[in-house]
Amino acid sequence: MNKDLFSSFKNVSYQEPMKNHTSFQLGGPVDVFIEAQDLGEIKKAVDLCKRESLPWMVLGKGTNLIISDLGLDGVIIHMGEAFKKIEAIDETVIRAYAGTSLKSLAEFAQERSLEGLEFAHGIPGSVGGAITMNAGAYDGECVQVVKEVGLMTRQGEILTLSVEEMDFSYRHSRVQREKDIVLWASFQLKKGDPLKIQEKMDDLWQRRLNKQPLEYPSAGSTFKRPPGHYAGQLIDLAGCRGLYHQGAQISQKHCGFVINKNQASTQAVVELIETVQKLVKDQFGVDLETEVKVLGR
Ligand SMILES: Cc1cc2nc3c(=O)[nH]c(=O)nc-3n(C[C@H](O)[C@H](O)[C@H](O)COP(=O)(O)OP(=O)(O)OC[C@H]3O[C@@H](n4cnc5c(N)ncnc54)[C@H](O)[C@@H]3O)c2cc1C
C-alpha cells in the first residue's frame, strides 16, 4: 500500500486493528483507516479507491460486524466528528447525521417530546448503520419513522431519497445493494408526553438488560429471524444453549447471541456459527441466515 496516496487526509492510520472498532472486539488490521472529516474527504476517498482499484467500506459503530482475524484489504471510511450532529427541522421532524449514535438520537427526540424513536434507544449502532440495516427492536423499525435519507451513491452523486425509495425490508435497505454511503436521515415523529417516552425507553432498556448478555462483547442477534420461527428458540431446542468453542459461546442467557466469552478469535466465532447452522438445519430443516456481516481476508 502506497501511503503517499493518503497523505492529504487529515486523520488516517495504517494497519489499524479492527478489534478496536467492533463491539465483538474482534478483527485484524485494515490497510487504511480514514476518519472522514467532511463530505469532501468521503468523496475523495471513494474516488481514490476507484482509481486505484482498492476495496472500501464505510464503518459505523461496528456493532453488526465480524471481521476476520487476518483483517481487511483496502480502506475503511469512518464517519468522523462532523457526522455526529442532530438538528430539529420543524416541530415533528428531526435530522441526524450518519455518525450519530441511536441513543443520542432517541434522547434528542425525548427531550423535544417526540415519540417514535424509543425502540432505537438501546440499539448500540449509528444512524448510518441503522439505515443500512433497517435496524429495529420491540415492534419498532427504522422504516416506520424515516422520512428522507441523504446519501452519496458509489458514483459520487448526492441524492435525497424518500422512505419508499430506500427499499427497506427486514434488516435490509437499498444501501446494502447499491453500496451507497448514508450521510444523514430525517425522522418524522409525533408529539407525545416526554415522561411516557422516557418510561418506554427505560422499560425497553430493562428488558434488554434482563434478556441479553450485554456484559460480554458480541454483535447482537447473530442470526436473522427465520420466517415462522425465532432463531434463539431453534438454537435452544437444538441443544446449543451455552455451547462453547475456543472462547466463543452461544449465550446461556439468550441463544440468539454468540458472545466473545473469553478472548475468542474470529475463526472460533465463525466455526461456532457454522456448527449451530448445521445442527439447526439437520434437526429442523431451517436455514439460519446471519444478520451480522462477516467480512475480511
Ligand atoms: C448488544 C447489541 C444489541 C443489538 N441490538 C439490536 C437490535 O435490537 N436491533 C437491531 O436491528 N440491531 C441490533 N444490534 C446490531 C447493530 O447495533 C445494528 O445493526 C446497527 O444498526 C448497526 O449500526 P453500526 O453503526 O454499528 O453499523 P456497523 O456495524 O458499523 O455497520 C453495519 C453495516 O452498515 C454499513 N454502514 C454503516 N454506516 C454506514 C453509512 N454511513 N453508510 C453506508 N453504510 C454504512 C457498514 O458498511 C456495514 O455493512 C445490536 C448489536 C449489539 C452489539
mmCIF file of C-alpha atoms and ligand atoms in Angstrom:
data_model
loop_
_atom_site.group_PDB
_atom_site.id
_atom_site.type_symbol
_atom_site.label_atom_id
_atom_site.label_comp_id
_atom_site.label_asym_id
_atom_site.label_seq_id
_atom_site.Cartn_x
_atom_site.Cartn_y
_atom_site.Cartn_z
ATOM 1 C CA MET A 1 0.000 0.000 0.000
ATOM 2 C CA ASN A 2 1.430 3.351 -1.070
ATOM 3 C CA LYS A 3 0.900 5.657 1.929
ATOM 4 C CA ASP A 4 1.589 8.763 -0.189
ATOM 5 C CA LEU A 5 -1.805 8.251 -1.810
ATOM 6 C CA PHE A 6 -3.500 9.072 1.504
ATOM 7 C CA SER A 7 -1.221 11.807 2.810
ATOM 8 C CA SER A 8 -3.762 14.580 2.156
ATOM 9 C CA PHE A 9 -6.337 13.094 4.562
ATOM 10 C CA LYS A 10 -6.393 14.846 7.934
ATOM 11 C CA ASN A 11 -6.863 11.723 10.070
ATOM 12 C CA VAL A 12 -5.577 8.481 8.568
ATOM 13 C CA SER A 13 -3.909 5.406 10.060
ATOM 14 C CA TYR A 14 -2.425 2.271 8.578
ATOM 15 C CA GLN A 15 -2.737 -1.352 9.683
ATOM 16 C CA GLU A 16 -5.369 -0.233 12.158
ATOM 17 C CA PRO A 17 -6.612 -3.171 14.317
ATOM 18 C CA MET A 18 -10.330 -3.595 13.665
ATOM 19 C CA LYS A 19 -10.838 -5.204 17.065
ATOM 20 C CA ASN A 20 -10.641 -1.646 18.414
ATOM 21 C CA HIS A 21 -13.613 -0.635 16.273
ATOM 22 C CA THR A 22 -16.063 -3.549 16.678
ATOM 23 C CA SER A 23 -18.378 -4.409 19.559
ATOM 24 C CA PHE A 24 -17.243 -8.057 19.254
ATOM 25 C CA GLN A 25 -13.681 -6.812 19.904
ATOM 26 C CA LEU A 26 -12.531 -8.980 17.022
ATOM 27 C CA GLY A 27 -10.723 -8.391 13.758
ATOM 28 C CA GLY A 28 -7.224 -7.991 12.394
ATOM 29 C CA PRO A 29 -5.812 -4.875 10.723
ATOM 30 C CA VAL A 30 -7.251 -2.917 7.834
ATOM 31 C CA ASP A 31 -4.724 -1.457 5.389
ATOM 32 C CA VAL A 32 -6.018 2.115 5.635
ATOM 33 C CA PHE A 33 -8.427 3.682 8.150
ATOM 34 C CA ILE A 34 -9.732 7.151 7.308
ATOM 35 C CA GLU A 35 -11.632 9.179 9.869
ATOM 36 C CA ALA A 36 -13.604 11.299 7.378
ATOM 37 C CA GLN A 37 -13.747 14.966 8.383
ATOM 38 C CA ASP A 38 -16.343 16.100 5.866
ATOM 39 C CA LEU A 39 -18.194 15.150 2.700
ATOM 40 C CA GLY A 40 -15.214 16.259 0.597
ATOM 41 C CA GLU A 41 -12.991 13.659 2.280
ATOM 42 C CA ILE A 42 -15.550 10.910 1.749
ATOM 43 C CA LYS A 43 -15.781 11.747 -1.945
ATOM 44 C CA LYS A 44 -12.000 11.976 -2.250
ATOM 45 C CA ALA A 45 -11.568 8.581 -0.558
ATOM 46 C CA VAL A 46 -14.129 6.870 -2.788
ATOM 47 C CA ASP A 47 -12.645 8.428 -5.960
ATOM 48 C CA LEU A 48 -9.158 7.358 -4.906
ATOM 49 C CA CYS A 49 -10.275 3.791 -4.176
ATOM 50 C CA LYS A 50 -11.973 3.627 -7.570
ATOM 51 C CA ARG A 51 -8.919 4.948 -9.380
ATOM 52 C CA GLU A 52 -6.543 2.575 -7.553
ATOM 53 C CA SER A 53 -8.997 -0.391 -7.617
ATOM 54 C CA LEU A 54 -8.945 -0.643 -3.821
ATOM 55 C CA PRO A 55 -11.840 -2.217 -1.917
ATOM 56 C CA TRP A 56 -13.513 0.139 0.550
ATOM 57 C CA MET A 57 -16.344 0.166 3.036
ATOM 58 C CA VAL A 58 -17.990 2.566 5.443
ATOM 59 C CA LEU A 59 -17.845 1.787 9.145
ATOM 60 C CA GLY A 60 -20.421 2.971 11.646
ATOM 61 C CA LYS A 61 -20.032 1.832 15.260
ATOM 62 C CA GLY A 62 -19.030 -1.696 14.259
ATOM 63 C CA THR A 63 -21.861 -3.301 16.233
ATOM 64 C CA ASN A 64 -23.054 -5.586 13.452
ATOM 65 C CA LEU A 65 -19.733 -6.834 12.163
ATOM 66 C CA ILE A 66 -17.486 -9.872 12.479
ATOM 67 C CA ILE A 67 -14.131 -9.137 10.884
ATOM 68 C CA SER A 68 -11.526 -11.778 10.031
ATOM 69 C CA ASP A 69 -8.511 -12.315 12.292
ATOM 70 C CA LEU A 70 -6.434 -11.607 9.188
ATOM 71 C CA GLY A 71 -8.087 -8.225 8.785
ATOM 72 C CA LEU A 72 -9.388 -6.413 5.723
ATOM 73 C CA ASP A 73 -7.906 -5.390 2.403
ATOM 74 C CA GLY A 74 -8.295 -1.798 1.336
ATOM 75 C CA VAL A 75 -9.824 1.198 3.023
ATOM 76 C CA ILE A 76 -12.284 1.802 5.856
ATOM 77 C CA ILE A 77 -14.070 5.138 5.787
ATOM 78 C CA HIS A 78 -15.296 6.027 9.252
ATOM 79 C CA MET A 79 -17.698 8.892 9.858
ATOM 80 C CA GLY A 80 -15.763 11.433 11.946
ATOM 81 C CA GLU A 81 -16.982 14.074 14.400
ATOM 82 C CA ALA A 82 -18.534 16.251 11.679
ATOM 83 C CA PHE A 83 -21.099 13.493 11.124
ATOM 84 C CA LYS A 84 -22.282 13.431 14.733
ATOM 85 C CA LYS A 85 -24.927 16.132 14.634
ATOM 86 C CA ILE A 86 -28.691 16.273 15.230
ATOM 87 C CA GLU A 87 -30.986 19.158 14.366
ATOM 88 C CA ALA A 88 -34.680 19.919 14.649
ATOM 89 C CA ILE A 89 -36.135 20.660 11.204
ATOM 90 C CA ASP A 90 -39.621 21.594 12.441
ATOM 91 C CA GLU A 91 -41.998 20.699 15.278
ATOM 92 C CA THR A 92 -42.057 16.966 14.474
ATOM 93 C CA VAL A 93 -39.128 16.292 12.135
ATOM 94 C CA ILE A 94 -35.517 15.849 13.217
ATOM 95 C CA ARG A 95 -32.428 15.188 11.138
ATOM 96 C CA ALA A 96 -29.384 13.247 12.306
ATOM 97 C CA TYR A 97 -26.054 12.790 10.550
ATOM 98 C CA ALA A 98 -24.746 9.301 9.912
ATOM 99 C CA GLY A 99 -22.216 9.047 12.733
ATOM 100 C CA THR A 100 -24.735 9.995 15.446
ATOM 101 C CA SER A 101 -25.486 7.244 17.944
ATOM 102 C CA LEU A 102 -29.058 5.954 18.056
ATOM 103 C CA LYS A 103 -29.006 6.572 21.804
ATOM 104 C CA SER A 104 -28.310 10.313 21.338
ATOM 105 C CA LEU A 105 -30.947 10.455 18.609
ATOM 106 C CA ALA A 106 -33.628 8.877 20.810
ATOM 107 C CA GLU A 107 -32.681 11.160 23.720
ATOM 108 C CA PHE A 108 -32.812 14.252 21.488
ATOM 109 C CA ALA A 109 -36.349 13.249 20.425
ATOM 110 C CA GLN A 110 -37.444 12.588 24.016
ATOM 111 C CA GLU A 111 -36.174 15.997 25.148
ATOM 112 C CA ARG A 112 -38.426 17.565 22.493
ATOM 113 C CA SER A 113 -41.450 15.458 23.492
ATOM 114 C CA LEU A 114 -41.280 13.497 20.240
ATOM 115 C CA GLU A 115 -42.281 9.854 20.200
ATOM 116 C CA GLY A 116 -41.405 7.116 17.702
ATOM 117 C CA LEU A 117 -37.711 6.500 18.361
ATOM 118 C CA GLU A 118 -37.990 4.753 21.730
ATOM 119 C CA PHE A 119 -37.201 1.400 20.073
ATOM 120 C CA ALA A 120 -33.839 2.744 18.866
ATOM 121 C CA HIS A 121 -32.578 3.938 22.246
ATOM 122 C CA GLY A 122 -30.971 0.615 23.260
ATOM 123 C CA ILE A 123 -29.562 -0.334 19.840
ATOM 124 C CA PRO A 124 -25.836 0.417 20.085
ATOM 125 C CA GLY A 125 -25.286 1.436 16.433
ATOM 126 C CA SER A 126 -25.070 4.681 14.464
ATOM 127 C CA VAL A 127 -27.711 6.316 12.284
ATOM 128 C CA GLY A 128 -25.774 5.264 9.144
ATOM 129 C CA GLY A 129 -25.602 1.628 10.267
ATOM 130 C CA ALA A 130 -29.243 1.628 11.333
ATOM 131 C CA ILE A 131 -30.438 2.961 7.964
ATOM 132 C CA THR A 132 -28.262 0.405 6.146
ATOM 133 C CA MET A 133 -29.663 -2.440 8.261
ATOM 134 C CA ASN A 134 -33.199 -1.081 8.775
ATOM 135 C CA ALA A 135 -32.466 -1.707 12.441
ATOM 136 C CA GLY A 136 -35.384 -2.459 14.705
ATOM 137 C CA ALA A 137 -36.477 -3.823 18.042
ATOM 138 C CA TYR A 138 -39.642 -4.368 20.099
ATOM 139 C CA ASP A 139 -42.018 -3.774 17.154
ATOM 140 C CA GLY A 140 -40.221 -0.591 16.060
ATOM 141 C CA GLU A 141 -38.120 -0.349 12.899
ATOM 142 C CA CYS A 142 -36.366 2.482 11.074
ATOM 143 C CA VAL A 143 -38.755 2.208 8.131
ATOM 144 C CA GLN A 144 -41.636 3.309 10.404
ATOM 145 C CA VAL A 145 -40.091 6.682 11.261
ATOM 146 C CA VAL A 146 -37.652 7.596 8.480
ATOM 147 C CA LYS A 147 -38.833 10.488 6.294
ATOM 148 C CA GLU A 148 -35.875 11.024 3.974
ATOM 149 C CA VAL A 149 -32.295 9.844 3.630
ATOM 150 C CA GLY A 150 -29.397 11.855 2.249
ATOM 151 C CA LEU A 151 -26.802 9.684 0.594
ATOM 152 C CA MET A 152 -23.900 9.592 -1.773
ATOM 153 C CA THR A 153 -24.125 6.905 -4.435
ATOM 154 C CA ARG A 154 -20.999 4.931 -5.261
ATOM 155 C CA GLN A 155 -20.808 7.061 -8.439
ATOM 156 C CA GLY A 156 -20.465 10.131 -6.214
ATOM 157 C CA GLU A 157 -23.954 11.540 -6.833
ATOM 158 C CA ILE A 158 -25.620 13.211 -3.816
ATOM 159 C CA LEU A 159 -29.298 12.232 -3.501
ATOM 160 C CA THR A 160 -32.172 12.790 -1.105
ATOM 161 C CA LEU A 161 -34.457 9.764 -1.177
ATOM 162 C CA SER A 162 -37.896 9.270 0.325
ATOM 163 C CA VAL A 163 -38.554 6.344 2.654
ATOM 164 C CA GLU A 164 -40.268 4.500 -0.237
ATOM 165 C CA GLU A 165 -37.185 4.869 -2.420
ATOM 166 C CA MET A 166 -34.970 3.320 0.288
ATOM 167 C CA ASP A 167 -36.390 -0.150 -0.417
ATOM 168 C CA PHE A 168 -36.478 -1.033 3.285
ATOM 169 C CA SER A 169 -37.396 -4.565 4.339
ATOM 170 C CA TYR A 170 -36.449 -6.808 7.261
ATOM 171 C CA ARG A 171 -32.838 -5.859 8.162
ATOM 172 C CA HIS A 172 -32.347 -4.573 4.613
ATOM 173 C CA SER A 173 -32.250 -1.320 2.648
ATOM 174 C CA ARG A 174 -31.097 -0.263 -0.807
ATOM 175 C CA VAL A 175 -27.805 0.841 0.771
ATOM 176 C CA GLN A 176 -26.689 -2.804 1.005
ATOM 177 C CA ARG A 177 -27.481 -3.468 -2.655
ATOM 178 C CA GLU A 178 -26.213 -0.218 -4.143
ATOM 179 C CA LYS A 179 -23.280 0.353 -1.794
ATOM 180 C CA ASP A 180 -24.425 3.903 -1.109
ATOM 181 C CA ILE A 181 -22.992 5.998 1.688
ATOM 182 C CA VAL A 182 -25.597 7.273 4.134
ATOM 183 C CA LEU A 183 -24.896 10.900 5.070
ATOM 184 C CA TRP A 184 -27.973 11.756 7.131
ATOM 185 C CA ALA A 185 -31.559 10.716 7.768
ATOM 186 C CA SER A 186 -34.604 12.697 8.796
ATOM 187 C CA PHE A 187 -37.287 11.224 11.039
ATOM 188 C CA GLN A 188 -40.988 12.042 11.085
ATOM 189 C CA LEU A 189 -42.117 11.767 14.719
ATOM 190 C CA LYS A 190 -45.255 12.577 16.719
ATOM 191 C CA LYS A 191 -45.778 14.926 19.639
ATOM 192 C CA GLY A 192 -46.101 12.935 22.855
ATOM 193 C CA ASP A 193 -45.677 13.020 26.611
ATOM 194 C CA PRO A 194 -41.942 13.223 27.464
ATOM 195 C CA LEU A 195 -42.427 11.249 30.694
ATOM 196 C CA LYS A 196 -44.179 8.414 28.869
ATOM 197 C CA ILE A 197 -41.476 8.430 26.183
ATOM 198 C CA GLN A 198 -38.803 8.199 28.885
ATOM 199 C CA GLU A 199 -40.710 5.409 30.648
ATOM 200 C CA LYS A 200 -40.900 3.417 27.430
ATOM 201 C CA MET A 201 -37.177 3.833 26.768
ATOM 202 C CA ASP A 202 -36.384 2.762 30.340
ATOM 203 C CA ASP A 203 -38.694 -0.236 30.085
ATOM 204 C CA LEU A 204 -37.141 -1.404 26.806
ATOM 205 C CA TRP A 205 -33.661 -0.944 28.250
ATOM 206 C CA GLN A 206 -34.609 -3.002 31.311
ATOM 207 C CA ARG A 207 -35.933 -5.752 29.030
ATOM 208 C CA ARG A 208 -32.579 -5.785 27.199
ATOM 209 C CA LEU A 209 -30.665 -5.969 30.468
ATOM 210 C CA ASN A 210 -32.819 -8.890 31.616
ATOM 211 C CA LYS A 211 -32.670 -10.865 28.377
ATOM 212 C CA GLN A 212 -29.423 -10.025 26.591
ATOM 213 C CA PRO A 213 -25.828 -10.874 27.565
ATOM 214 C CA LEU A 214 -24.743 -7.224 27.474
ATOM 215 C CA GLU A 215 -21.864 -7.969 29.834
ATOM 216 C CA TYR A 216 -19.979 -9.742 27.017
ATOM 217 C CA PRO A 217 -18.713 -8.465 23.655
ATOM 218 C CA SER A 218 -20.990 -9.500 20.773
ATOM 219 C CA ALA A 219 -22.646 -8.168 17.656
ATOM 220 C CA GLY A 220 -26.182 -8.536 18.994
ATOM 221 C CA SER A 221 -28.505 -11.103 17.445
ATOM 222 C CA THR A 222 -26.258 -13.245 15.305
ATOM 223 C CA PHE A 223 -28.999 -14.593 13.043
ATOM 224 C CA LYS A 224 -31.979 -13.116 11.234
ATOM 225 C CA ARG A 225 -35.395 -14.294 12.358
ATOM 226 C CA PRO A 226 -36.253 -17.208 10.052
ATOM 227 C CA PRO A 227 -39.846 -16.946 8.719
ATOM 228 C CA GLY A 228 -42.239 -18.581 11.191
ATOM 229 C CA HIS A 229 -39.594 -19.182 13.878
ATOM 230 C CA TYR A 230 -37.308 -17.489 16.398
ATOM 231 C CA ALA A 231 -33.613 -18.174 15.876
ATOM 232 C CA GLY A 232 -32.867 -18.288 19.625
ATOM 233 C CA GLN A 233 -35.621 -20.840 20.256
ATOM 234 C CA LEU A 234 -34.446 -23.160 17.451
ATOM 235 C CA ILE A 235 -30.865 -22.931 18.711
ATOM 236 C CA ASP A 236 -32.020 -23.783 22.222
ATOM 237 C CA LEU A 237 -34.128 -26.722 21.011
ATOM 238 C CA ALA A 238 -31.132 -27.965 19.010
ATOM 239 C CA GLY A 239 -29.273 -28.289 22.315
ATOM 240 C CA CYS A 240 -26.852 -25.417 21.719
ATOM 241 C CA ARG A 241 -27.522 -23.209 24.771
ATOM 242 C CA GLY A 242 -24.112 -22.475 26.280
ATOM 243 C CA LEU A 243 -22.239 -24.338 23.524
ATOM 244 C CA TYR A 244 -18.605 -23.250 23.874
ATOM 245 C CA HIS A 245 -15.844 -23.268 21.276
ATOM 246 C CA GLN A 246 -12.400 -21.796 21.894
ATOM 247 C CA GLY A 247 -13.581 -18.712 23.788
ATOM 248 C CA ALA A 248 -16.771 -18.209 21.737
ATOM 249 C CA GLN A 249 -20.105 -19.212 23.221
ATOM 250 C CA ILE A 250 -23.795 -19.433 22.469
ATOM 251 C CA SER A 251 -25.037 -17.231 25.283
ATOM 252 C CA GLN A 252 -26.648 -19.052 28.213
ATOM 253 C CA LYS A 253 -28.873 -16.014 28.666
ATOM 254 C CA HIS A 254 -30.055 -15.593 25.049
ATOM 255 C CA CYS A 255 -29.346 -18.332 22.498
ATOM 256 C CA GLY A 256 -29.637 -15.867 19.614
ATOM 257 C CA PHE A 257 -26.375 -14.229 20.705
ATOM 258 C CA VAL A 258 -22.909 -15.593 20.033
ATOM 259 C CA ILE A 259 -20.626 -13.942 22.580
ATOM 260 C CA ASN A 260 -16.908 -13.417 22.906
ATOM 261 C CA LYS A 261 -16.726 -15.091 26.311
ATOM 262 C CA ASN A 262 -13.008 -15.464 26.706
ATOM 263 C CA GLN A 263 -10.676 -13.923 24.128
ATOM 264 C CA ALA A 264 -12.157 -15.812 21.192
ATOM 265 C CA SER A 265 -10.764 -15.439 17.693
ATOM 266 C CA THR A 266 -12.965 -14.578 14.746
ATOM 267 C CA GLN A 267 -12.275 -18.047 13.415
ATOM 268 C CA ALA A 268 -13.696 -19.614 16.591
ATOM 269 C CA VAL A 269 -16.818 -17.409 16.363
ATOM 270 C CA VAL A 270 -17.350 -18.309 12.716
ATOM 271 C CA GLU A 271 -16.848 -22.038 13.388
ATOM 272 C CA LEU A 272 -19.386 -21.876 16.220
ATOM 273 C CA ILE A 273 -21.876 -20.106 13.954
ATOM 274 C CA GLU A 274 -21.419 -22.774 11.287
ATOM 275 C CA THR A 275 -21.866 -25.595 13.836
ATOM 276 C CA VAL A 276 -25.125 -24.083 15.053
ATOM 277 C CA GLN A 277 -26.380 -23.518 11.495
ATOM 278 C CA LYS A 278 -25.724 -27.195 10.696
ATOM 279 C CA LEU A 279 -27.360 -28.524 13.872
ATOM 280 C CA VAL A 280 -30.481 -26.397 13.331
ATOM 281 C CA LYS A 281 -30.669 -27.361 9.664
ATOM 282 C CA ASP A 282 -30.265 -31.083 10.433
ATOM 283 C CA GLN A 283 -32.887 -31.081 13.189
ATOM 284 C CA PHE A 284 -35.476 -28.616 11.894
ATOM 285 C CA GLY A 285 -34.674 -28.125 8.207
ATOM 286 C CA VAL A 286 -34.375 -24.364 8.791
ATOM 287 C CA ASP A 287 -31.574 -22.249 7.318
ATOM 288 C CA LEU A 288 -30.271 -19.701 9.799
ATOM 289 C CA GLU A 289 -29.007 -16.705 7.870
ATOM 290 C CA THR A 290 -26.580 -14.416 9.683
ATOM 291 C CA GLU A 291 -27.774 -10.899 10.498
ATOM 292 C CA VAL A 292 -24.208 -9.906 11.366
ATOM 293 C CA LYS A 293 -21.916 -9.188 8.447
ATOM 294 C CA VAL A 294 -18.867 -11.441 8.268
ATOM 295 C CA LEU A 295 -16.079 -9.645 6.410
ATOM 296 C CA GLY A 296 -12.409 -9.845 5.635
ATOM 297 C CA ARG A 297 -9.494 -11.833 4.342
HETATM 298 C C1 LIG B 1 -25.655 -5.730 22.210
HETATM 299 C C2 LIG B 1 -26.232 -5.454 20.834
HETATM 300 C C3 LIG B 1 -27.600 -5.337 20.668
HETATM 301 C C4 LIG B 1 -28.136 -5.089 19.400
HETATM 302 N N1 LIG B 1 -29.481 -4.969 19.277
HETATM 303 C C5 LIG B 1 -30.008 -4.737 18.063
HETATM 304 C C6 LIG B 1 -31.433 -4.601 17.901
HETATM 305 O O1 LIG B 1 -32.205 -4.669 18.857
HETATM 306 N N2 LIG B 1 -31.903 -4.384 16.649
HETATM 307 C C7 LIG B 1 -31.097 -4.290 15.577
HETATM 308 O O2 LIG B 1 -31.596 -4.076 14.468
HETATM 309 N N3 LIG B 1 -29.763 -4.414 15.689
HETATM 310 C C8 LIG B 1 -29.204 -4.631 16.902
HETATM 311 N N4 LIG B 1 -27.843 -4.747 17.013
HETATM 312 C C9 LIG B 1 -26.991 -4.702 15.813
HETATM 313 C C10 LIG B 1 -26.484 -3.311 15.423
HETATM 314 O O3 LIG B 1 -26.396 -2.448 16.547
HETATM 315 C C11 LIG B 1 -27.363 -2.679 14.344
HETATM 316 O O4 LIG B 1 -27.385 -3.450 13.169
HETATM 317 C C12 LIG B 1 -26.870 -1.259 13.994
HETATM 318 O O5 LIG B 1 -27.810 -0.629 13.163
HETATM 319 C C13 LIG B 1 -25.522 -1.261 13.276
HETATM 320 O O6 LIG B 1 -25.014 0.051 13.290
HETATM 321 P P1 LIG B 1 -23.459 0.335 13.264
HETATM 322 O O7 LIG B 1 -23.276 1.800 13.190
HETATM 323 O O8 LIG B 1 -22.767 -0.340 14.365
HETATM 324 O O9 LIG B 1 -23.059 -0.337 11.868
HETATM 325 P P2 LIG B 1 -21.750 -1.160 11.530
HETATM 326 O O10 LIG B 1 -21.749 -2.430 12.308
HETATM 327 O O11 LIG B 1 -20.554 -0.298 11.620
HETATM 328 O O12 LIG B 1 -22.029 -1.494 10.001
HETATM 329 C C14 LIG B 1 -23.105 -2.331 9.631
HETATM 330 C C15 LIG B 1 -23.299 -2.215 8.118
HETATM 331 O O13 LIG B 1 -23.725 -0.883 7.828
HETATM 332 C C16 LIG B 1 -22.816 -0.252 6.915
HETATM 333 N N5 LIG B 1 -22.754 1.171 7.276
HETATM 334 C C17 LIG B 1 -22.538 1.724 8.477
HETATM 335 N N6 LIG B 1 -22.598 3.064 8.378
HETATM 336 C C18 LIG B 1 -22.842 3.354 7.089
HETATM 337 C C19 LIG B 1 -23.018 4.564 6.350
HETATM 338 N N7 LIG B 1 -22.955 5.757 6.912
HETATM 339 N N8 LIG B 1 -23.245 4.475 5.018
HETATM 340 C C20 LIG B 1 -23.305 3.272 4.405
HETATM 341 N N9 LIG B 1 -23.156 2.105 5.042
HETATM 342 C C21 LIG B 1 -22.938 2.146 6.362
HETATM 343 C C22 LIG B 1 -21.491 -0.975 7.084
HETATM 344 O O14 LIG B 1 -20.717 -0.874 5.916
HETATM 345 C C23 LIG B 1 -21.981 -2.401 7.334
HETATM 346 O O15 LIG B 1 -22.312 -3.020 6.118
HETATM 347 C C24 LIG B 1 -27.281 -4.982 18.281
HETATM 348 C C25 LIG B 1 -25.891 -5.093 18.455
HETATM 349 C C26 LIG B 1 -25.363 -5.321 19.728
HETATM 350 C C27 LIG B 1 -23.878 -5.411 19.896
#
